[in-house]
mmCIF file of C-alpha atoms and ligand atoms in Angstrom:
data_model
loop_
_atom_site.group_PDB
_atom_site.id
_atom_site.type_symbol
_atom_site.label_atom_id
_atom_site.label_comp_id
_atom_site.label_asym_id
_atom_site.label_seq_id
_atom_site.Cartn_x
_atom_site.Cartn_y
_atom_site.Cartn_z
ATOM 1 C CA UNK A 293 -1.588 -14.097 -6.591
ATOM 2 C CA UNK A 294 -1.519 -10.718 -9.498
ATOM 3 C CA UNK A 295 -0.053 -7.833 -8.454
ATOM 4 C CA UNK A 296 -3.532 -6.172 -8.294
ATOM 5 C CA UNK A 297 -4.326 -8.415 -5.580
ATOM 6 C CA UNK A 298 -0.756 -8.710 -3.639
ATOM 7 C CA UNK A 299 -1.284 -5.114 -3.609
ATOM 8 C CA UNK A 300 -4.342 -4.566 -1.860
ATOM 9 C CA UNK A 301 -3.246 -7.413 0.411
ATOM 10 C CA UNK A 302 -0.164 -5.460 2.060
ATOM 11 C CA UNK A 303 -2.991 -2.171 1.748
ATOM 12 C CA UNK A 304 -4.978 -3.994 4.097
ATOM 13 C CA UNK A 305 -2.177 -5.121 5.625
ATOM 14 C CA UNK A 306 -1.356 -1.962 6.738
ATOM 15 C CA UNK A 307 -4.460 -0.706 7.179
ATOM 16 C CA UNK A 308 -5.321 -2.857 9.911
ATOM 17 C CA UNK A 309 -1.911 -1.496 12.050
ATOM 18 C CA UNK A 310 -3.604 1.923 12.322
ATOM 19 C CA UNK A 311 -5.400 2.267 15.868
ATOM 20 C CA UNK A 312 -7.973 4.618 17.032
ATOM 21 C CA UNK A 313 -6.530 8.475 17.992
ATOM 22 C CA UNK A 314 -3.984 7.931 15.394
ATOM 23 C CA UNK A 315 -2.745 10.460 12.958
ATOM 24 C CA UNK A 316 -2.233 8.677 9.822
ATOM 25 C CA UNK A 317 -0.182 10.023 6.326
ATOM 26 C CA UNK A 318 -1.324 8.915 3.768
ATOM 27 C CA UNK A 319 0.759 8.086 0.470
ATOM 28 C CA UNK A 320 -0.046 8.527 -3.096
ATOM 29 C CA UNK A 321 0.356 5.532 -6.094
ATOM 30 C CA UNK A 322 -1.900 2.555 -6.315
ATOM 31 C CA UNK A 323 -0.533 0.308 -4.035
ATOM 32 C CA UNK A 324 -1.271 3.701 -1.563
ATOM 33 C CA UNK A 325 -5.305 3.430 -2.607
ATOM 34 C CA UNK A 326 -5.692 0.238 -1.874
ATOM 35 C CA UNK A 327 -4.279 1.343 1.934
ATOM 36 C CA UNK A 328 -6.786 4.125 1.618
ATOM 37 C CA UNK A 329 -9.547 1.955 0.443
ATOM 38 C CA UNK A 330 -9.225 -0.676 3.049
ATOM 39 C CA UNK A 331 -8.299 2.991 6.090
ATOM 40 C CA UNK A 332 -12.031 4.235 4.365
ATOM 41 C CA UNK A 333 -14.019 0.896 5.414
ATOM 42 C CA UNK A 334 -12.307 0.857 8.571
ATOM 43 C CA UNK A 335 -13.782 4.570 9.051
ATOM 44 C CA UNK A 336 -16.670 4.059 7.813
ATOM 45 C CA UNK A 337 -17.158 1.306 10.450
ATOM 46 C CA UNK A 338 -16.040 3.291 13.651
ATOM 47 C CA UNK A 339 -12.276 3.810 13.838
ATOM 48 C CA UNK A 340 -11.380 7.769 14.561
ATOM 49 C CA UNK A 341 -8.043 9.235 13.382
ATOM 50 C CA UNK A 342 -6.935 12.339 11.197
ATOM 51 C CA UNK A 343 -4.983 12.259 8.380
ATOM 52 C CA UNK A 344 -2.248 14.411 6.048
ATOM 53 C CA UNK A 345 -2.362 13.404 2.300
ATOM 54 C CA UNK A 346 0.959 12.972 0.518
ATOM 55 C CA UNK A 347 -0.937 14.281 -2.816
ATOM 56 C CA UNK A 348 -4.902 15.992 -4.156
ATOM 57 C CA UNK A 349 -5.896 12.698 -5.401
ATOM 58 C CA UNK A 350 -5.377 10.840 -1.943
ATOM 59 C CA UNK A 351 -6.690 13.909 -0.047
ATOM 60 C CA UNK A 352 -9.538 13.843 -2.701
ATOM 61 C CA UNK A 353 -9.947 9.979 -2.213
ATOM 62 C CA UNK A 354 -9.627 9.790 1.246
ATOM 63 C CA UNK A 355 -12.544 12.567 1.765
ATOM 64 C CA UNK A 356 -14.599 10.796 -1.024
ATOM 65 C CA UNK A 357 -14.111 7.230 1.847
ATOM 66 C CA UNK A 358 -15.533 10.065 4.953
ATOM 67 C CA UNK A 359 -11.879 10.514 6.228
ATOM 68 C CA UNK A 360 -10.731 13.451 8.389
ATOM 69 C CA UNK A 361 -8.332 14.986 5.905
ATOM 70 C CA UNK A 362 -6.538 17.972 7.036
ATOM 71 C CA UNK A 363 -3.032 19.936 6.415
ATOM 72 C CA UNK A 364 -0.114 19.449 7.856
ATOM 73 C CA UNK A 365 -0.360 23.359 9.018
ATOM 74 C CA UNK A 366 -3.403 21.572 11.309
ATOM 75 C CA UNK A 367 -1.636 17.912 11.951
ATOM 76 C CA UNK A 368 2.187 18.894 12.097
ATOM 77 C CA UNK A 369 3.123 15.310 13.785
ATOM 78 C CA UNK A 370 2.368 12.240 11.954
ATOM 79 C CA UNK A 371 1.977 8.719 14.546
ATOM 80 C CA UNK A 372 2.905 6.809 11.390
ATOM 81 C CA UNK A 373 3.202 7.268 7.654
ATOM 82 C CA UNK A 374 2.232 4.315 4.955
ATOM 83 C CA UNK A 375 2.879 4.638 1.080
ATOM 84 C CA UNK A 376 4.399 2.500 -1.133
ATOM 85 C CA UNK A 377 7.684 3.013 -3.630
ATOM 86 C CA UNK A 378 9.081 1.698 -7.334
ATOM 87 C CA UNK A 379 12.079 0.618 -5.617
ATOM 88 C CA UNK A 380 12.819 -1.100 -2.736
ATOM 89 C CA UNK A 381 16.695 -1.880 -1.994
ATOM 90 C CA UNK A 382 18.891 -3.469 0.640
ATOM 91 C CA UNK A 383 19.258 -1.242 3.585
ATOM 92 C CA UNK A 384 15.372 -0.105 2.450
ATOM 93 C CA UNK A 385 16.801 2.607 0.157
ATOM 94 C CA UNK A 386 14.184 3.490 -2.484
ATOM 95 C CA UNK A 387 13.202 5.290 -5.182
ATOM 96 C CA UNK A 388 9.597 6.684 -5.431
ATOM 97 C CA UNK A 389 7.718 9.494 -7.212
ATOM 98 C CA UNK A 390 6.932 6.775 -10.388
ATOM 99 C CA UNK A 391 2.768 8.846 -9.873
ATOM 100 C CA UNK A 392 4.632 11.982 -9.465
ATOM 101 C CA UNK A 393 4.104 13.074 -5.312
ATOM 102 C CA UNK A 394 7.909 12.422 -4.304
ATOM 103 C CA UNK A 395 8.167 15.994 -2.712
ATOM 104 C CA UNK A 396 4.887 16.167 -1.149
ATOM 105 C CA UNK A 397 5.519 11.925 -0.022
ATOM 106 C CA UNK A 398 8.450 13.273 1.466
ATOM 107 C CA UNK A 399 7.332 15.913 3.020
ATOM 108 C CA UNK A 400 4.198 13.755 4.997
ATOM 109 C CA UNK A 401 6.761 11.282 5.728
ATOM 110 C CA UNK A 402 9.274 13.362 7.656
ATOM 111 C CA UNK A 403 6.379 15.064 9.534
ATOM 112 C CA UNK A 404 5.378 11.294 10.461
ATOM 113 C CA UNK A 405 7.041 8.855 13.794
ATOM 114 C CA UNK A 406 6.804 5.765 11.106
ATOM 115 C CA UNK A 407 7.243 5.264 8.230
ATOM 116 C CA UNK A 408 6.293 1.836 6.037
ATOM 117 C CA UNK A 409 6.641 0.908 3.028
ATOM 118 C CA UNK A 410 4.152 -1.483 1.471
ATOM 119 C CA UNK A 411 4.869 -2.608 -2.067
ATOM 120 C CA UNK A 412 4.548 -6.248 -3.630
ATOM 121 C CA UNK A 413 7.510 -8.738 -4.264
ATOM 122 C CA UNK A 414 8.219 -6.752 -8.124
ATOM 123 C CA UNK A 415 9.512 -4.232 -6.572
ATOM 124 C CA UNK A 416 13.031 -5.632 -4.142
ATOM 125 C CA UNK A 417 15.668 -5.201 -6.546
ATOM 126 C CA UNK A 418 19.670 -6.135 -5.241
ATOM 127 C CA UNK A 419 20.349 -2.127 -6.191
ATOM 128 C CA UNK A 420 18.306 0.457 -7.250
ATOM 129 C CA UNK A 421 18.238 2.616 -10.631
ATOM 130 C CA UNK A 422 16.788 0.226 -13.066
ATOM 131 C CA UNK A 423 13.552 2.223 -12.693
ATOM 132 C CA UNK A 424 13.715 6.180 -13.326
ATOM 133 C CA UNK A 425 14.980 8.022 -11.014
ATOM 134 C CA UNK A 426 12.466 11.192 -10.773
ATOM 135 C CA UNK A 427 13.548 15.012 -9.927
ATOM 136 C CA UNK A 428 11.192 17.257 -9.048
ATOM 137 C CA UNK A 429 12.353 20.495 -10.509
ATOM 138 C CA UNK A 430 11.719 24.245 -10.306
ATOM 139 C CA UNK A 431 9.927 24.886 -14.588
ATOM 140 C CA UNK A 432 12.875 27.765 -15.018
ATOM 141 C CA UNK A 433 15.819 26.104 -14.423
ATOM 142 C CA UNK A 434 14.476 23.370 -16.704
ATOM 143 C CA UNK A 435 17.991 23.905 -18.857
ATOM 144 C CA UNK A 436 20.480 24.063 -16.105
ATOM 145 C CA UNK A 437 19.120 21.028 -14.219
ATOM 146 C CA UNK A 438 19.261 18.868 -17.332
ATOM 147 C CA UNK A 439 22.624 19.906 -18.283
ATOM 148 C CA UNK A 440 24.305 19.137 -14.315
ATOM 149 C CA UNK A 441 22.664 15.884 -14.215
ATOM 150 C CA UNK A 442 23.666 14.860 -17.912
ATOM 151 C CA UNK A 443 27.156 16.285 -16.401
ATOM 152 C CA UNK A 444 26.708 13.209 -14.016
ATOM 153 C CA UNK A 445 25.322 10.558 -16.019
ATOM 154 C CA UNK A 446 22.268 10.473 -15.138
ATOM 155 C CA UNK A 447 20.440 10.610 -18.649
ATOM 156 C CA UNK A 448 17.740 12.755 -17.324
ATOM 157 C CA UNK A 449 14.203 12.981 -19.566
ATOM 158 C CA UNK A 450 11.338 15.937 -18.767
ATOM 159 C CA UNK A 451 7.955 14.211 -17.785
ATOM 160 C CA UNK A 452 4.864 13.958 -19.962
ATOM 161 C CA UNK A 453 1.889 14.323 -19.571
ATOM 162 C CA UNK A 454 -0.110 11.161 -20.152
ATOM 163 C CA UNK A 455 -2.441 11.384 -22.349
ATOM 164 C CA UNK A 456 0.488 13.894 -24.508
ATOM 165 C CA UNK A 457 -0.896 17.880 -24.287
ATOM 166 C CA UNK A 458 3.208 18.787 -22.957
ATOM 167 C CA UNK A 459 4.757 18.592 -19.612
ATOM 168 C CA UNK A 460 3.921 16.515 -16.222
ATOM 169 C CA UNK A 461 3.115 18.993 -13.346
ATOM 170 C CA UNK A 462 3.514 18.216 -10.212
ATOM 171 C CA UNK A 463 0.655 19.090 -7.314
ATOM 172 C CA UNK A 464 3.096 21.726 -6.343
ATOM 173 C CA UNK A 465 3.404 23.241 -10.282
ATOM 174 C CA UNK A 466 6.568 21.803 -11.028
ATOM 175 C CA UNK A 467 8.629 19.630 -13.755
ATOM 176 C CA UNK A 468 10.503 16.181 -13.090
ATOM 177 C CA UNK A 469 12.541 15.300 -14.885
ATOM 178 C CA UNK A 470 12.910 11.392 -15.155
ATOM 179 C CA UNK A 471 16.899 10.482 -14.518
ATOM 180 C CA UNK A 472 17.874 6.411 -16.325
ATOM 181 C CA UNK A 473 21.308 6.512 -14.427
ATOM 182 C CA UNK A 474 21.279 2.688 -14.533
ATOM 183 C CA UNK A 475 22.619 0.968 -11.345
ATOM 184 C CA UNK A 476 23.061 3.409 -8.643
ATOM 185 C CA UNK A 477 26.147 1.805 -6.417
ATOM 186 C CA UNK A 478 26.283 4.414 -3.785
ATOM 187 C CA UNK A 479 22.645 6.528 -3.914
ATOM 188 C CA UNK A 480 23.713 8.501 -1.138
ATOM 189 C CA UNK A 481 26.518 9.676 -3.032
ATOM 190 C CA UNK A 482 24.091 10.402 -5.954
ATOM 191 C CA UNK A 483 21.416 11.857 -3.365
ATOM 192 C CA UNK A 484 24.042 14.478 -2.550
ATOM 193 C CA UNK A 485 25.102 15.593 -6.076
ATOM 194 C CA UNK A 486 21.294 16.253 -7.352
ATOM 195 C CA UNK A 487 20.107 18.043 -3.866
ATOM 196 C CA UNK A 488 23.174 20.285 -4.432
ATOM 197 C CA UNK A 489 21.734 21.658 -8.119
ATOM 198 C CA UNK A 490 20.324 24.735 -7.764
ATOM 199 C CA UNK A 491 16.529 24.490 -9.072
ATOM 200 C CA UNK A 492 16.543 21.043 -7.718
ATOM 201 C CA UNK A 493 13.346 21.022 -5.745
ATOM 202 C CA UNK A 494 13.357 17.390 -4.050
ATOM 203 C CA UNK A 495 14.498 13.260 -6.036
ATOM 204 C CA UNK A 496 12.869 10.151 -5.293
ATOM 205 C CA UNK A 497 16.145 8.708 -3.328
ATOM 206 C CA UNK A 498 14.466 8.219 0.003
ATOM 207 C CA UNK A 499 17.131 6.703 2.131
ATOM 208 C CA UNK A 500 17.156 6.153 5.829
ATOM 209 C CA UNK A 501 13.502 6.618 5.356
ATOM 210 C CA UNK A 502 11.734 3.649 6.059
ATOM 211 C CA UNK A 503 11.038 1.357 9.681
ATOM 212 C CA UNK A 504 10.217 -1.440 7.157
ATOM 213 C CA UNK A 505 8.826 -2.854 4.587
ATOM 214 C CA UNK A 506 5.920 -4.952 4.227
ATOM 215 C CA UNK A 507 6.246 -7.217 1.353
ATOM 216 C CA UNK A 508 3.189 -8.921 -0.649
ATOM 217 C CA UNK A 509 4.098 -12.310 -2.574
ATOM 218 C CA UNK A 510 2.718 -16.219 -2.827
ATOM 219 C CA UNK A 511 3.430 -17.212 0.747
ATOM 220 C CA UNK A 512 1.253 -13.489 2.070
ATOM 221 C CA UNK A 513 2.681 -10.594 3.005
ATOM 222 C CA UNK A 514 6.242 -10.785 5.093
ATOM 223 C CA UNK A 515 8.173 -8.244 6.695
ATOM 224 C CA UNK A 516 11.893 -7.424 4.972
ATOM 225 C CA UNK A 517 13.580 -4.328 7.272
ATOM 226 C CA UNK A 518 16.828 -2.114 7.562
HETATM 227 C C1 5RP B 1251 4.057 7.854 -6.364
HETATM 228 C C2 5RP B 1251 5.211 7.297 -5.548
HETATM 229 C C3 5RP B 1251 4.487 5.627 -5.037
HETATM 230 O O1 5RP B 1251 4.738 5.526 -3.926
HETATM 231 C C4 5RP B 1251 5.898 5.056 -6.709
HETATM 232 O O2 5RP B 1251 4.917 5.458 -7.364
HETATM 233 C C5 5RP B 1251 4.682 3.083 -6.475
HETATM 234 O O3 5RP B 1251 3.771 3.420 -6.808
HETATM 235 P P1 5RP B 1251 2.485 1.741 -6.484
HETATM 236 O O4 5RP B 1251 2.204 1.907 -5.609
HETATM 237 O O5 5RP B 1251 1.359 2.141 -7.573
HETATM 238 O O6 5RP B 1251 3.479 1.224 -7.980
HETATM 239 O O7 5RP B 1251 6.474 7.641 -5.434
HETATM 240 O O8 5RP B 1251 5.162 9.044 -6.702
#
């Protein structure tokens, strides 16, 4: 099974969990795209749901598939949030934000009663940190935040747009510093240190948030509970 096939499989399986009348949070990234497409197909077949998206791109995709995607103001409580992750470590400690949507993802996930992670086997790691940890920051605070993250040994690098036309900007118009931290032994402590820096808006450590992970691999989809 290719990685794309695994993403499509787990995305569809997650879409099958959605029931009529649910309020659903839409994640961001290539695995979430598969989830949204599968859910969109169910909506086209008659499923009645309302959604809140964690990025402009997921909102556009959902709407293009005929889904009712509204703001958190209209729908502040959600039944279920489905999203991918860049790394999943024991205890369901996650790194998210490879797609740049970590802030809205954390906000929308916090509005949901249940948060289920959808990944392929490649995302399962013994400890976090091989994937650079994204930290979303206010633009003017960059020199100060960069210096402090460097002092913490987290090796921040300003994320650039893929076309090389300048720094990447999030949907909230902030910068992202990707921290090449190496092995993160104590994610809770690192999260607290980053959060204490003035100018940091959010970081990509999602700790104690997910109920379980759905993991697609050669043998189908398995569940990993924290
Ligand atoms: C976006 C995210 C994604 O969920 C994460 O990057 C995984 O993406 P993909 O499913 O494309 O591997 O956090 O900000």
